[in-house]
Amino acid sequence: MLTSQLCTYASLTSPELEVWARRLRPMWDPDGGDSKPRLVHRKMWEWLFIAQALSERGMLAPGRRGLGFGVGREPLVALFAAQGCDVVATDLDPAGAGAAGWTASGAEYSGGVDGLNEHGLCPADEFARRVAFRHLDMNHLPEDLVEDLGEFDFTWSSCALEHLGSLRAGSDFVVGQMRFVRPGGVAVHTTEFNVSSDDRTVEDGGTVLFRGRDVEELARRLRRLGHRIVVDLRPGDAPEDRHVDVPPFSDTHLRTALGEFVTTSLGLIVERPTGAPVRPGRRWLGRGR
Ligand SMILES: C[S@@+](CC[C@H](N)C(=O)[O-])C[C@H]1O[C@@H](n2cnc3c(N)ncnc32)[C@H](O)[C@@H]1O
């Protein structure tokens, strides 16, 4: 089973993730002309990692309920709906997304269901039946969401929690959103990881970088609340893992440079135990509560 880990070439090319790369093929190879089995790209790894982490825990099955945060135009919403899941996809409202610069390119923000099945990963009628959309700010998790929609079998986000303004806000989000996960359910989130340093990093701003010590601190916080998280931060040792991709970008993009730091992706898997339901206390409900 996957644990919380870094993006590595070995993980990306594993048979388990390969299955999901094939399912996502209409998105990255729309003409079917590419002979490659996958993209060697950390964004691809993030999506495959989330899908596999949920699948091997029995979450991607008919009737399962999933909640996605900061979904942008990612393919996971349609992929999960195609597996029979009922999905609530969320993202900032257009004003908030515009102010934060997410609407400018048109490539990373949708703001509604349009654009979430553009590659036809899910039959249109099933997509319409199974997917709902809601505006939600990850920095202000709504108190009434569970009363409104019930708890979820799983939650996820890809490449979003590093954009909440600070490391603290990102960590608070991961802790706070666990109250939407039912006992026995799981949360899977991916974010930026600082490969260069366990000392200095970007702690505040538009994109923050988690260090190993931040991940360990977050894991301790989650465990204190009764959640299960296993962390393995071993970097890969393939040539693809050592390549730091800088503009003009190549076909191997598992690590890149952000300012003075080398970064890769981190996947977090947090399980809420069945037998030890966690009662949300005000301290961990999210930033500013
Ligand atoms: C880099 S994009 C990633 C989009 C998508 N998850 C993906 O993997 O392609 C970052 C996403 O996070 C969303 N986002 C940023 N800040 C947010 C916040 N405070 N609350 C909710 N979503 C946020 C943006 O609107 C955008 O959709």
PDB file of C-alpha atoms and ligand atoms in Angstrom:
ATOM      1  CA  MET A   1       0.000   0.000   0.000  1.00  0.00           C
ATOM      2  CA  LEU A   2       1.133   3.514  -0.704  1.00  0.00           C
ATOM      3  CA  THR A   3       2.217   5.671   2.209  1.00  0.00           C
ATOM      4  CA  SER A   4       2.767   9.423   2.388  1.00  0.00           C
ATOM      5  CA  GLN A   5       5.777   9.897   0.151  1.00  0.00           C
ATOM      6  CA  LEU A   6       7.683  11.974  -2.386  1.00  0.00           C
ATOM      7  CA  CYS A   7       7.248  11.817  -6.135  1.00  0.00           C
ATOM      8  CA  THR A   8       9.851   9.396  -7.487  1.00  0.00           C
ATOM      9  CA  TYR A   9      10.451   7.784 -10.838  1.00  0.00           C
ATOM     10  CA  ALA A  10      10.040   4.310  -9.310  1.00  0.00           C
ATOM     11  CA  SER A  11       6.629   5.232  -7.949  1.00  0.00           C
ATOM     12  CA  LEU A  12       5.537   6.926 -11.176  1.00  0.00           C
ATOM     13  CA  THR A  13       6.469   3.902 -13.274  1.00  0.00           C
ATOM     14  CA  SER A  14       5.035   1.276 -10.894  1.00  0.00           C
ATOM     15  CA  PRO A  15       2.399  -1.065 -12.376  1.00  0.00           C
ATOM     16  CA  GLU A  16      -0.202   0.280  -9.933  1.00  0.00           C
ATOM     17  CA  LEU A  17       0.146   3.865 -11.122  1.00  0.00           C
ATOM     18  CA  GLU A  18       0.428   2.714 -14.732  1.00  0.00           C
ATOM     19  CA  VAL A  19      -3.216   1.594 -14.596  1.00  0.00           C
ATOM     20  CA  TRP A  20      -4.330   5.134 -13.818  1.00  0.00           C
ATOM     21  CA  ALA A  21      -1.984   6.654 -16.407  1.00  0.00           C
ATOM     22  CA  ARG A  22      -3.820   4.558 -19.013  1.00  0.00           C
ATOM     23  CA  ARG A  23      -7.203   5.749 -17.763  1.00  0.00           C
ATOM     24  CA  LEU A  24      -6.046   9.381 -17.982  1.00  0.00           C
ATOM     25  CA  ARG A  25      -4.598   8.881 -21.460  1.00  0.00           C
ATOM     26  CA  PRO A  26      -7.406  10.837 -23.247  1.00  0.00           C
ATOM     27  CA  MET A  27      -6.211  13.860 -21.336  1.00  0.00           C
ATOM     28  CA  TRP A  28      -2.482  13.775 -22.036  1.00  0.00           C
ATOM     29  CA  ASP A  29      -2.564  12.006 -25.412  1.00  0.00           C
ATOM     30  CA  PRO A  30      -5.883  13.041 -27.016  1.00  0.00           C
ATOM     31  CA  ASP A  31      -4.929  11.800 -30.505  1.00  0.00           C
ATOM     32  CA  GLY A  32      -3.593   8.474 -29.248  1.00  0.00           C
ATOM     33  CA  GLY A  33      -0.403   9.039 -31.202  1.00  0.00           C
ATOM     34  CA  ASP A  34       2.057   9.046 -28.357  1.00  0.00           C
ATOM     35  CA  SER A  35       3.970   5.818 -27.824  1.00  0.00           C
ATOM     36  CA  LYS A  36       4.933   6.719 -24.254  1.00  0.00           C
ATOM     37  CA  PRO A  37       3.013   4.905 -21.488  1.00  0.00           C
ATOM     38  CA  ARG A  38       2.896   8.037 -19.326  1.00  0.00           C
ATOM     39  CA  LEU A  39       4.199  11.567 -18.883  1.00  0.00           C
ATOM     40  CA  VAL A  40       7.296  11.802 -16.693  1.00  0.00           C
ATOM     41  CA  HIS A  41       5.857  14.796 -14.880  1.00  0.00           C
ATOM     42  CA  ARG A  42       5.253  15.357 -11.216  1.00  0.00           C
ATOM     43  CA  LYS A  43       1.757  16.707 -11.835  1.00  0.00           C
ATOM     44  CA  MET A  44       0.897  13.433 -13.527  1.00  0.00           C
ATOM     45  CA  TRP A  45       2.369  11.591 -10.515  1.00  0.00           C
ATOM     46  CA  GLU A  46       0.186  13.615  -8.140  1.00  0.00           C
ATOM     47  CA  TRP A  47      -3.012  12.628  -9.927  1.00  0.00           C
ATOM     48  CA  LEU A  48      -1.996   8.963 -10.272  1.00  0.00           C
ATOM     49  CA  PHE A  49      -0.866   8.825  -6.634  1.00  0.00           C
ATOM     50  CA  ILE A  50      -4.184  10.207  -5.387  1.00  0.00           C
ATOM     51  CA  ALA A  51      -6.181   7.786  -7.551  1.00  0.00           C
ATOM     52  CA  GLN A  52      -4.151   4.755  -6.454  1.00  0.00           C
ATOM     53  CA  ALA A  53      -4.082   5.718  -2.754  1.00  0.00           C
ATOM     54  CA  LEU A  54      -7.886   5.981  -2.792  1.00  0.00           C
ATOM     55  CA  SER A  55      -8.424   2.909  -4.958  1.00  0.00           C
ATOM     56  CA  GLU A  56      -6.339   0.531  -2.857  1.00  0.00           C
ATOM     57  CA  ARG A  57      -8.323   1.635   0.211  1.00  0.00           C
ATOM     58  CA  GLY A  58     -11.572   0.716  -1.520  1.00  0.00           C
ATOM     59  CA  MET A  59     -12.693   4.314  -2.017  1.00  0.00           C
ATOM     60  CA  LEU A  60     -13.180   4.407  -5.787  1.00  0.00           C
ATOM     61  CA  ALA A  61     -16.298   2.267  -5.977  1.00  0.00           C
ATOM     62  CA  PRO A  62     -19.969   2.849  -6.781  1.00  0.00           C
ATOM     63  CA  GLY A  63     -21.732   4.754  -4.038  1.00  0.00           C
ATOM     64  CA  ARG A  64     -18.579   6.121  -2.382  1.00  0.00           C
ATOM     65  CA  ARG A  65     -18.712   9.853  -1.686  1.00  0.00           C
ATOM     66  CA  GLY A  66     -15.731  12.114  -2.358  1.00  0.00           C
ATOM     67  CA  LEU A  67     -14.998  15.785  -1.665  1.00  0.00           C
ATOM     68  CA  GLY A  68     -12.345  17.521  -3.791  1.00  0.00           C
ATOM     69  CA  PHE A  69     -10.745  20.856  -2.840  1.00  0.00           C
ATOM     70  CA  GLY A  70      -9.236  23.440  -5.221  1.00  0.00           C
ATOM     71  CA  VAL A  71     -10.025  21.148  -8.144  1.00  0.00           C
ATOM     72  CA  GLY A  72      -9.202  23.664 -10.882  1.00  0.00           C
ATOM     73  CA  ARG A  73      -9.658  21.751 -14.155  1.00  0.00           C
ATOM     74  CA  GLU A  74      -8.100  18.534 -12.927  1.00  0.00           C
ATOM     75  CA  PRO A  75      -9.211  15.182 -14.389  1.00  0.00           C
ATOM     76  CA  LEU A  76      -9.744  13.425 -11.052  1.00  0.00           C
ATOM     77  CA  VAL A  77     -13.327  14.602 -10.638  1.00  0.00           C
ATOM     78  CA  ALA A  78     -14.391  12.911 -13.889  1.00  0.00           C
ATOM     79  CA  LEU A  79     -12.159   9.906 -13.231  1.00  0.00           C
ATOM     80  CA  PHE A  80     -13.743   9.280  -9.823  1.00  0.00           C
ATOM     81  CA  ALA A  81     -17.266   9.829 -11.184  1.00  0.00           C
ATOM     82  CA  ALA A  82     -16.483   7.265 -13.901  1.00  0.00           C
ATOM     83  CA  GLN A  83     -15.655   4.785 -11.103  1.00  0.00           C
ATOM     84  CA  GLY A  84     -19.185   5.289  -9.763  1.00  0.00           C
ATOM     85  CA  CYS A  85     -18.352   7.759  -6.978  1.00  0.00           C
ATOM     86  CA  ASP A  86     -20.557  10.700  -6.062  1.00  0.00           C
ATOM     87  CA  VAL A  87     -18.331  13.755  -6.011  1.00  0.00           C
ATOM     88  CA  VAL A  88     -18.614  17.251  -4.599  1.00  0.00           C
ATOM     89  CA  ALA A  89     -15.959  19.292  -6.406  1.00  0.00           C
ATOM     90  CA  THR A  90     -15.005  22.635  -4.888  1.00  0.00           C
ATOM     91  CA  ASP A  91     -12.832  25.628  -5.657  1.00  0.00           C
ATOM     92  CA  LEU A  92     -12.611  29.327  -4.848  1.00  0.00           C
ATOM     93  CA  ASP A  93     -15.409  31.550  -6.127  1.00  0.00           C
ATOM     94  CA  PRO A  94     -14.542  33.531  -9.281  1.00  0.00           C
ATOM     95  CA  ALA A  95     -13.833  36.752  -7.380  1.00  0.00           C
ATOM     96  CA  GLY A  96     -11.430  35.030  -4.986  1.00  0.00           C
ATOM     97  CA  ALA A  97      -9.779  33.040  -7.745  1.00  0.00           C
ATOM     98  CA  GLY A  98      -9.418  36.177  -9.887  1.00  0.00           C
ATOM     99  CA  ALA A  99      -7.848  38.134  -7.038  1.00  0.00           C
ATOM    100  CA  ALA A 100      -5.376  35.297  -6.433  1.00  0.00           C
ATOM    101  CA  GLY A 101      -4.467  35.141 -10.119  1.00  0.00           C
ATOM    102  CA  TRP A 102      -5.976  31.721 -10.876  1.00  0.00           C
ATOM    103  CA  THR A 103      -8.331  32.781 -13.669  1.00  0.00           C
ATOM    104  CA  ALA A 104      -5.779  34.538 -15.886  1.00  0.00           C
ATOM    105  CA  SER A 105      -4.494  31.543 -17.837  1.00  0.00           C
ATOM    106  CA  GLY A 106      -7.815  29.686 -18.058  1.00  0.00           C
ATOM    107  CA  ALA A 107      -5.846  26.459 -17.706  1.00  0.00           C
ATOM    108  CA  GLU A 108      -6.036  25.862 -13.966  1.00  0.00           C
ATOM    109  CA  TYR A 109      -9.405  27.187 -12.787  1.00  0.00           C
ATOM    110  CA  SER A 110     -12.889  26.180 -13.767  1.00  0.00           C
ATOM    111  CA  GLY A 111     -15.169  27.563 -11.056  1.00  0.00           C
ATOM    112  CA  GLY A 112     -17.980  25.142 -11.987  1.00  0.00           C
ATOM    113  CA  VAL A 113     -18.603  21.731 -13.525  1.00  0.00           C
ATOM    114  CA  ASP A 114     -17.800  23.033 -17.006  1.00  0.00           C
ATOM    115  CA  GLY A 115     -14.246  22.058 -17.778  1.00  0.00           C
ATOM    116  CA  LEU A 116     -14.165  19.134 -15.342  1.00  0.00           C
ATOM    117  CA  ASN A 117     -15.011  16.484 -17.946  1.00  0.00           C
ATOM    118  CA  GLU A 118     -13.485  18.080 -21.009  1.00  0.00           C
ATOM    119  CA  HIS A 119     -11.567  14.924 -21.907  1.00  0.00           C
ATOM    120  CA  GLY A 120     -14.655  12.718 -21.732  1.00  0.00           C
ATOM    121  CA  LEU A 121     -13.245  10.562 -18.941  1.00  0.00           C
ATOM    122  CA  CYS A 122     -16.792  10.007 -17.684  1.00  0.00           C
ATOM    123  CA  PRO A 123     -19.931   9.508 -19.791  1.00  0.00           C
ATOM    124  CA  ALA A 124     -21.744  12.884 -19.791  1.00  0.00           C
ATOM    125  CA  ASP A 125     -24.986  11.615 -18.239  1.00  0.00           C
ATOM    126  CA  GLU A 126     -23.163   9.841 -15.394  1.00  0.00           C
ATOM    127  CA  PHE A 127     -20.996  12.910 -14.831  1.00  0.00           C
ATOM    128  CA  ALA A 128     -24.099  15.112 -14.595  1.00  0.00           C
ATOM    129  CA  ARG A 129     -25.708  12.682 -12.132  1.00  0.00           C
ATOM    130  CA  ARG A 130     -22.711  12.174  -9.889  1.00  0.00           C
ATOM    131  CA  VAL A 131     -20.858  15.500  -9.761  1.00  0.00           C
ATOM    132  CA  ALA A 132     -21.920  18.590  -7.834  1.00  0.00           C
ATOM    133  CA  PHE A 133     -19.912  21.790  -7.598  1.00  0.00           C
ATOM    134  CA  ARG A 134     -19.614  24.242  -4.744  1.00  0.00           C
ATOM    135  CA  HIS A 135     -17.471  27.298  -4.097  1.00  0.00           C
ATOM    136  CA  LEU A 136     -15.304  26.754  -1.026  1.00  0.00           C
ATOM    137  CA  ASP A 137     -12.283  28.560   0.390  1.00  0.00           C
ATOM    138  CA  MET A 138      -9.820  26.079   1.888  1.00  0.00           C
ATOM    139  CA  ASN A 139      -8.790  28.766   4.380  1.00  0.00           C
ATOM    140  CA  HIS A 140     -12.359  29.013   5.700  1.00  0.00           C
ATOM    141  CA  LEU A 141     -13.823  25.545   5.860  1.00  0.00           C
ATOM    142  CA  PRO A 142     -17.585  25.884   6.292  1.00  0.00           C
ATOM    143  CA  GLU A 143     -18.972  24.735   9.632  1.00  0.00           C
ATOM    144  CA  ASP A 144     -22.228  23.560   8.110  1.00  0.00           C
ATOM    145  CA  LEU A 145     -20.850  21.446   5.249  1.00  0.00           C
ATOM    146  CA  VAL A 146     -21.213  18.133   7.078  1.00  0.00           C
ATOM    147  CA  GLU A 147     -24.694  19.045   8.327  1.00  0.00           C
ATOM    148  CA  ASP A 148     -25.514  19.982   4.765  1.00  0.00           C
ATOM    149  CA  LEU A 149     -23.896  17.131   2.850  1.00  0.00           C
ATOM    150  CA  GLY A 150     -22.943  14.494   5.437  1.00  0.00           C
ATOM    151  CA  GLU A 151     -19.460  13.085   5.958  1.00  0.00           C
ATOM    152  CA  PHE A 152     -17.434  11.803   3.013  1.00  0.00           C
ATOM    153  CA  ASP A 153     -15.719   8.490   2.396  1.00  0.00           C
ATOM    154  CA  PHE A 154     -12.759  10.404   1.040  1.00  0.00           C
ATOM    155  CA  THR A 155     -11.371  13.882   0.447  1.00  0.00           C
ATOM    156  CA  TRP A 156      -8.535  14.996  -1.771  1.00  0.00           C
ATOM    157  CA  SER A 157      -6.662  17.949  -3.238  1.00  0.00           C
ATOM    158  CA  SER A 158      -3.869  18.254  -5.749  1.00  0.00           C
ATOM    159  CA  CYS A 159      -1.422  21.103  -5.894  1.00  0.00           C
ATOM    160  CA  ALA A 160      -3.639  23.474  -3.899  1.00  0.00           C
ATOM    161  CA  LEU A 161      -2.752  23.567  -0.190  1.00  0.00           C
ATOM    162  CA  GLU A 162       0.620  25.229  -0.835  1.00  0.00           C
ATOM    163  CA  HIS A 163      -1.316  28.249  -2.144  1.00  0.00           C
ATOM    164  CA  LEU A 164      -3.167  29.105   1.083  1.00  0.00           C
ATOM    165  CA  GLY A 165      -0.731  31.842   2.158  1.00  0.00           C
ATOM    166  CA  SER A 166       1.566  30.034   4.587  1.00  0.00           C
ATOM    167  CA  LEU A 167       2.861  26.661   5.727  1.00  0.00           C
ATOM    168  CA  ARG A 168       0.675  27.036   8.809  1.00  0.00           C
ATOM    169  CA  ALA A 169      -2.454  27.609   6.705  1.00  0.00           C
ATOM    170  CA  GLY A 170      -1.661  24.544   4.581  1.00  0.00           C
ATOM    171  CA  SER A 171      -1.166  22.364   7.651  1.00  0.00           C
ATOM    172  CA  ASP A 172      -4.280  23.770   9.335  1.00  0.00           C
ATOM    173  CA  PHE A 173      -6.242  22.917   6.206  1.00  0.00           C
ATOM    174  CA  VAL A 174      -5.096  19.275   6.248  1.00  0.00           C
ATOM    175  CA  VAL A 175      -5.990  18.955   9.929  1.00  0.00           C
ATOM    176  CA  GLY A 176      -9.291  20.851   9.654  1.00  0.00           C
ATOM    177  CA  GLN A 177     -10.613  19.047   6.595  1.00  0.00           C
ATOM    178  CA  MET A 178     -10.420  15.686   8.433  1.00  0.00           C
ATOM    179  CA  ARG A 179     -13.769  16.533  10.009  1.00  0.00           C
ATOM    180  CA  PHE A 180     -15.361  15.977   6.611  1.00  0.00           C
ATOM    181  CA  VAL A 181     -13.962  12.419   6.473  1.00  0.00           C
ATOM    182  CA  ARG A 182     -16.100   9.680   8.024  1.00  0.00           C
ATOM    183  CA  PRO A 183     -14.544   7.162  10.449  1.00  0.00           C
ATOM    184  CA  GLY A 184     -12.821   4.583   8.255  1.00  0.00           C
ATOM    185  CA  GLY A 185     -12.390   7.135   5.473  1.00  0.00           C
ATOM    186  CA  VAL A 186      -9.243   8.661   4.005  1.00  0.00           C
ATOM    187  CA  ALA A 187      -7.851  12.011   2.864  1.00  0.00           C
ATOM    188  CA  VAL A 188      -5.203  12.263   0.150  1.00  0.00           C
ATOM    189  CA  HIS A 189      -3.489  15.559  -0.619  1.00  0.00           C
ATOM    190  CA  THR A 190      -0.471  16.526  -2.668  1.00  0.00           C
ATOM    191  CA  THR A 191       1.698  19.597  -2.271  1.00  0.00           C
ATOM    192  CA  GLU A 192       5.159  21.119  -2.802  1.00  0.00           C
ATOM    193  CA  PHE A 193       8.175  19.636  -1.035  1.00  0.00           C
ATOM    194  CA  ASN A 194      11.522  21.367  -0.552  1.00  0.00           C
ATOM    195  CA  VAL A 195      14.198  18.861  -1.555  1.00  0.00           C
ATOM    196  CA  SER A 196      17.092  21.293  -0.992  1.00  0.00           C
ATOM    197  CA  SER A 197      16.778  22.093   2.671  1.00  0.00           C
ATOM    198  CA  ASP A 198      15.254  20.951   5.929  1.00  0.00           C
ATOM    199  CA  ASP A 199      16.242  24.305   7.342  1.00  0.00           C
ATOM    200  CA  ARG A 200      15.401  27.283   5.150  1.00  0.00           C
ATOM    201  CA  THR A 201      12.259  27.362   2.999  1.00  0.00           C
ATOM    202  CA  VAL A 202       9.412  29.563   1.725  1.00  0.00           C
ATOM    203  CA  GLU A 203       7.076  29.765   4.728  1.00  0.00           C
ATOM    204  CA  ASP A 204       4.680  32.484   3.513  1.00  0.00           C
ATOM    205  CA  GLY A 205       3.385  33.723   0.180  1.00  0.00           C
ATOM    206  CA  GLY A 206       1.675  32.530  -2.966  1.00  0.00           C
ATOM    207  CA  THR A 207       3.463  29.172  -3.040  1.00  0.00           C
ATOM    208  CA  VAL A 208       5.022  27.707   0.090  1.00  0.00           C
ATOM    209  CA  LEU A 209       7.361  24.721   0.291  1.00  0.00           C
ATOM    210  CA  PHE A 210       7.031  22.037   2.943  1.00  0.00           C
ATOM    211  CA  ARG A 211      10.256  20.729   4.477  1.00  0.00           C
ATOM    212  CA  GLY A 212      10.688  17.289   5.970  1.00  0.00           C
ATOM    213  CA  ARG A 213      10.356  18.750   9.444  1.00  0.00           C
ATOM    214  CA  ASP A 214       7.053  20.454   8.534  1.00  0.00           C
ATOM    215  CA  VAL A 215       5.696  17.145   7.281  1.00  0.00           C
ATOM    216  CA  GLU A 216       6.770  15.380  10.474  1.00  0.00           C
ATOM    217  CA  GLU A 217       5.182  18.103  12.603  1.00  0.00           C
ATOM    218  CA  LEU A 218       1.933  17.847  10.632  1.00  0.00           C
ATOM    219  CA  ALA A 219       1.995  14.058  10.999  1.00  0.00           C
ATOM    220  CA  ARG A 220       2.435  14.391  14.772  1.00  0.00           C
ATOM    221  CA  ARG A 221      -0.530  16.786  14.933  1.00  0.00           C
ATOM    222  CA  LEU A 222      -2.711  14.384  12.975  1.00  0.00           C
ATOM    223  CA  ARG A 223      -1.661  11.387  15.090  1.00  0.00           C
ATOM    224  CA  ARG A 224      -2.439  13.285  18.306  1.00  0.00           C
ATOM    225  CA  LEU A 225      -5.995  13.639  16.978  1.00  0.00           C
ATOM    226  CA  GLY A 226      -6.199   9.899  16.415  1.00  0.00           C
ATOM    227  CA  HIS A 227      -5.555   9.822  12.677  1.00  0.00           C
ATOM    228  CA  ARG A 228      -3.167   7.413  10.972  1.00  0.00           C
ATOM    229  CA  ILE A 229      -0.356   8.662   8.740  1.00  0.00           C
ATOM    230  CA  VAL A 230       2.825   6.854   7.730  1.00  0.00           C
ATOM    231  CA  VAL A 231       5.532   9.064   6.235  1.00  0.00           C
ATOM    232  CA  ASP A 232       8.417   7.925   4.038  1.00  0.00           C
ATOM    233  CA  LEU A 233      10.417  10.850   2.640  1.00  0.00           C
ATOM    234  CA  ARG A 234      13.096   8.877   0.814  1.00  0.00           C
ATOM    235  CA  PRO A 235      14.041  10.610  -2.425  1.00  0.00           C
ATOM    236  CA  GLY A 236      14.341   8.420  -5.484  1.00  0.00           C
ATOM    237  CA  ASP A 237      17.722   7.385  -6.842  1.00  0.00           C
ATOM    238  CA  ALA A 238      16.974   7.132 -10.575  1.00  0.00           C
ATOM    239  CA  PRO A 239      18.585   9.623 -12.987  1.00  0.00           C
ATOM    240  CA  GLU A 240      15.087  11.070 -13.504  1.00  0.00           C
ATOM    241  CA  ASP A 241      14.946  11.813  -9.767  1.00  0.00           C
ATOM    242  CA  ARG A 242      18.223  13.713  -9.861  1.00  0.00           C
ATOM    243  CA  HIS A 243      17.322  15.827 -12.895  1.00  0.00           C
ATOM    244  CA  VAL A 244      16.261  19.345 -11.896  1.00  0.00           C
ATOM    245  CA  ASP A 245      14.133  20.642 -14.754  1.00  0.00           C
ATOM    246  CA  VAL A 246      14.440  24.356 -15.507  1.00  0.00           C
ATOM    247  CA  PRO A 247      13.210  26.349 -18.524  1.00  0.00           C
ATOM    248  CA  PRO A 248      13.166  25.430 -21.333  1.00  0.00           C
ATOM    249  CA  PHE A 249      11.521  22.400 -19.737  1.00  0.00           C
ATOM    250  CA  SER A 250      12.351  18.893 -20.879  1.00  0.00           C
ATOM    251  CA  ASP A 251      10.221  15.719 -20.928  1.00  0.00           C
ATOM    252  CA  THR A 252      11.504  14.781 -17.481  1.00  0.00           C
ATOM    253  CA  HIS A 253       9.901  16.988 -14.894  1.00  0.00           C
ATOM    254  CA  LEU A 254       9.885  15.356 -11.471  1.00  0.00           C
ATOM    255  CA  ARG A 255      11.960  18.079  -9.832  1.00  0.00           C
ATOM    256  CA  THR A 256      12.118  21.753 -10.608  1.00  0.00           C
ATOM    257  CA  ALA A 257      13.652  24.927  -9.185  1.00  0.00           C
ATOM    258  CA  LEU A 258      11.497  27.391  -7.296  1.00  0.00           C
ATOM    259  CA  GLY A 259      13.567  30.404  -6.381  1.00  0.00           C
ATOM    260  CA  GLU A 260      16.696  29.103  -4.669  1.00  0.00           C
ATOM    261  CA  PHE A 261      15.127  25.733  -3.809  1.00  0.00           C
ATOM    262  CA  VAL A 262      14.678  22.449  -5.643  1.00  0.00           C
ATOM    263  CA  THR A 263      11.160  21.105  -5.232  1.00  0.00           C
ATOM    264  CA  THR A 264       9.216  17.975  -5.979  1.00  0.00           C
ATOM    265  CA  SER A 265       5.747  16.751  -5.062  1.00  0.00           C
ATOM    266  CA  LEU A 266       4.676  15.259  -1.763  1.00  0.00           C
ATOM    267  CA  GLY A 267       1.662  12.989  -1.378  1.00  0.00           C
ATOM    268  CA  LEU A 268      -0.057  12.783   2.019  1.00  0.00           C
ATOM    269  CA  ILE A 269      -2.402   9.954   2.990  1.00  0.00           C
ATOM    270  CA  VAL A 270      -4.345  10.416   6.232  1.00  0.00           C
ATOM    271  CA  GLU A 271      -6.718   7.726   7.460  1.00  0.00           C
ATOM    272  CA  ARG A 272      -9.442   8.273  10.032  1.00  0.00           C
ATOM    273  CA  PRO A 273      -9.667   5.107  12.117  1.00  0.00           C
ATOM    274  CA  THR A 274     -12.983   3.303  12.281  1.00  0.00           C
ATOM    275  CA  GLY A 275     -12.930   2.583  15.980  1.00  0.00           C
ATOM    276  CA  ALA A 276     -11.751   5.957  17.239  1.00  0.00           C
ATOM    277  CA  PRO A 277     -14.045   8.648  15.911  1.00  0.00           C
ATOM    278  CA  VAL A 278     -12.456  12.051  16.264  1.00  0.00           C
ATOM    279  CA  ARG A 279     -14.506  14.836  17.738  1.00  0.00           C
ATOM    280  CA  PRO A 280     -13.662  18.155  16.105  1.00  0.00           C
ATOM    281  CA  GLY A 281     -12.518  20.657  18.708  1.00  0.00           C
ATOM    282  CA  ARG A 282     -12.386  24.350  18.002  1.00  0.00           C
ATOM    283  CA  ARG A 283      -8.569  24.363  18.057  1.00  0.00           C
ATOM    284  CA  TRP A 284      -8.263  22.276  14.909  1.00  0.00           C
ATOM    285  CA  LEU A 285     -11.232  23.433  12.883  1.00  0.00           C
ATOM    286  CA  GLY A 286      -9.089  25.542  10.608  1.00  0.00           C
ATOM    287  CA  ARG A 287      -7.303  28.837  10.508  1.00  0.00           C
ATOM    288  CA  GLY A 288      -8.861  31.761  12.302  1.00  0.00           C
ATOM    289  CA  ARG A 289     -11.586  29.789  14.075  1.00  0.00           C
TER     290      ARG A 289
HETATM  291  C1  LIG B   1      -2.260  24.950  -9.277  1.00  0.00           C
HETATM  292  S1  LIG B   1      -3.996  24.927  -9.328  1.00  0.00           S
HETATM  293  C2  LIG B   1      -4.318  23.197  -9.191  1.00  0.00           C
HETATM  294  C3  LIG B   1      -5.634  22.843  -9.787  1.00  0.00           C
HETATM  295  C4  LIG B   1      -5.947  21.348  -9.744  1.00  0.00           C
HETATM  296  N1  LIG B   1      -6.096  20.892  -8.387  1.00  0.00           N
HETATM  297  C5  LIG B   1      -4.930  20.530 -10.465  1.00  0.00           C
HETATM  298  O1  LIG B   1      -4.321  19.635  -9.873  1.00  0.00           O
HETATM  299  O2  LIG B   1      -4.735  20.770 -11.661  1.00  0.00           O
HETATM  300  C6  LIG B   1      -4.424  25.514  -7.728  1.00  0.00           C
HETATM  301  C7  LIG B   1      -5.919  25.466  -7.432  1.00  0.00           C
HETATM  302  O3  LIG B   1      -6.112  25.799  -6.065  1.00  0.00           O
HETATM  303  C8  LIG B   1      -7.201  26.676  -5.974  1.00  0.00           C
HETATM  304  N2  LIG B   1      -7.064  27.455  -4.753  1.00  0.00           N
HETATM  305  C9  LIG B   1      -6.086  28.342  -4.426  1.00  0.00           C
HETATM  306  N3  LIG B   1      -6.341  28.892  -3.228  1.00  0.00           N
HETATM  307  C10 LIG B   1      -7.498  28.320  -2.784  1.00  0.00           C
HETATM  308  C11 LIG B   1      -8.296  28.473  -1.611  1.00  0.00           C
HETATM  309  N4  LIG B   1      -7.970  29.345  -0.642  1.00  0.00           N
HETATM  310  N5  LIG B   1      -9.419  27.739  -1.511  1.00  0.00           N
HETATM  311  C12 LIG B   1      -9.787  26.874  -2.483  1.00  0.00           C
HETATM  312  N6  LIG B   1      -9.083  26.698  -3.603  1.00  0.00           N
HETATM  313  C13 LIG B   1      -7.954  27.404  -3.759  1.00  0.00           C
HETATM  314  C14 LIG B   1      -7.113  27.525  -7.219  1.00  0.00           C
HETATM  315  O4  LIG B   1      -8.336  28.176  -7.510  1.00  0.00           O
HETATM  316  C15 LIG B   1      -6.732  26.465  -8.257  1.00  0.00           C
HETATM  317  O5  LIG B   1      -7.864  25.836  -8.777  1.00  0.00           O
END
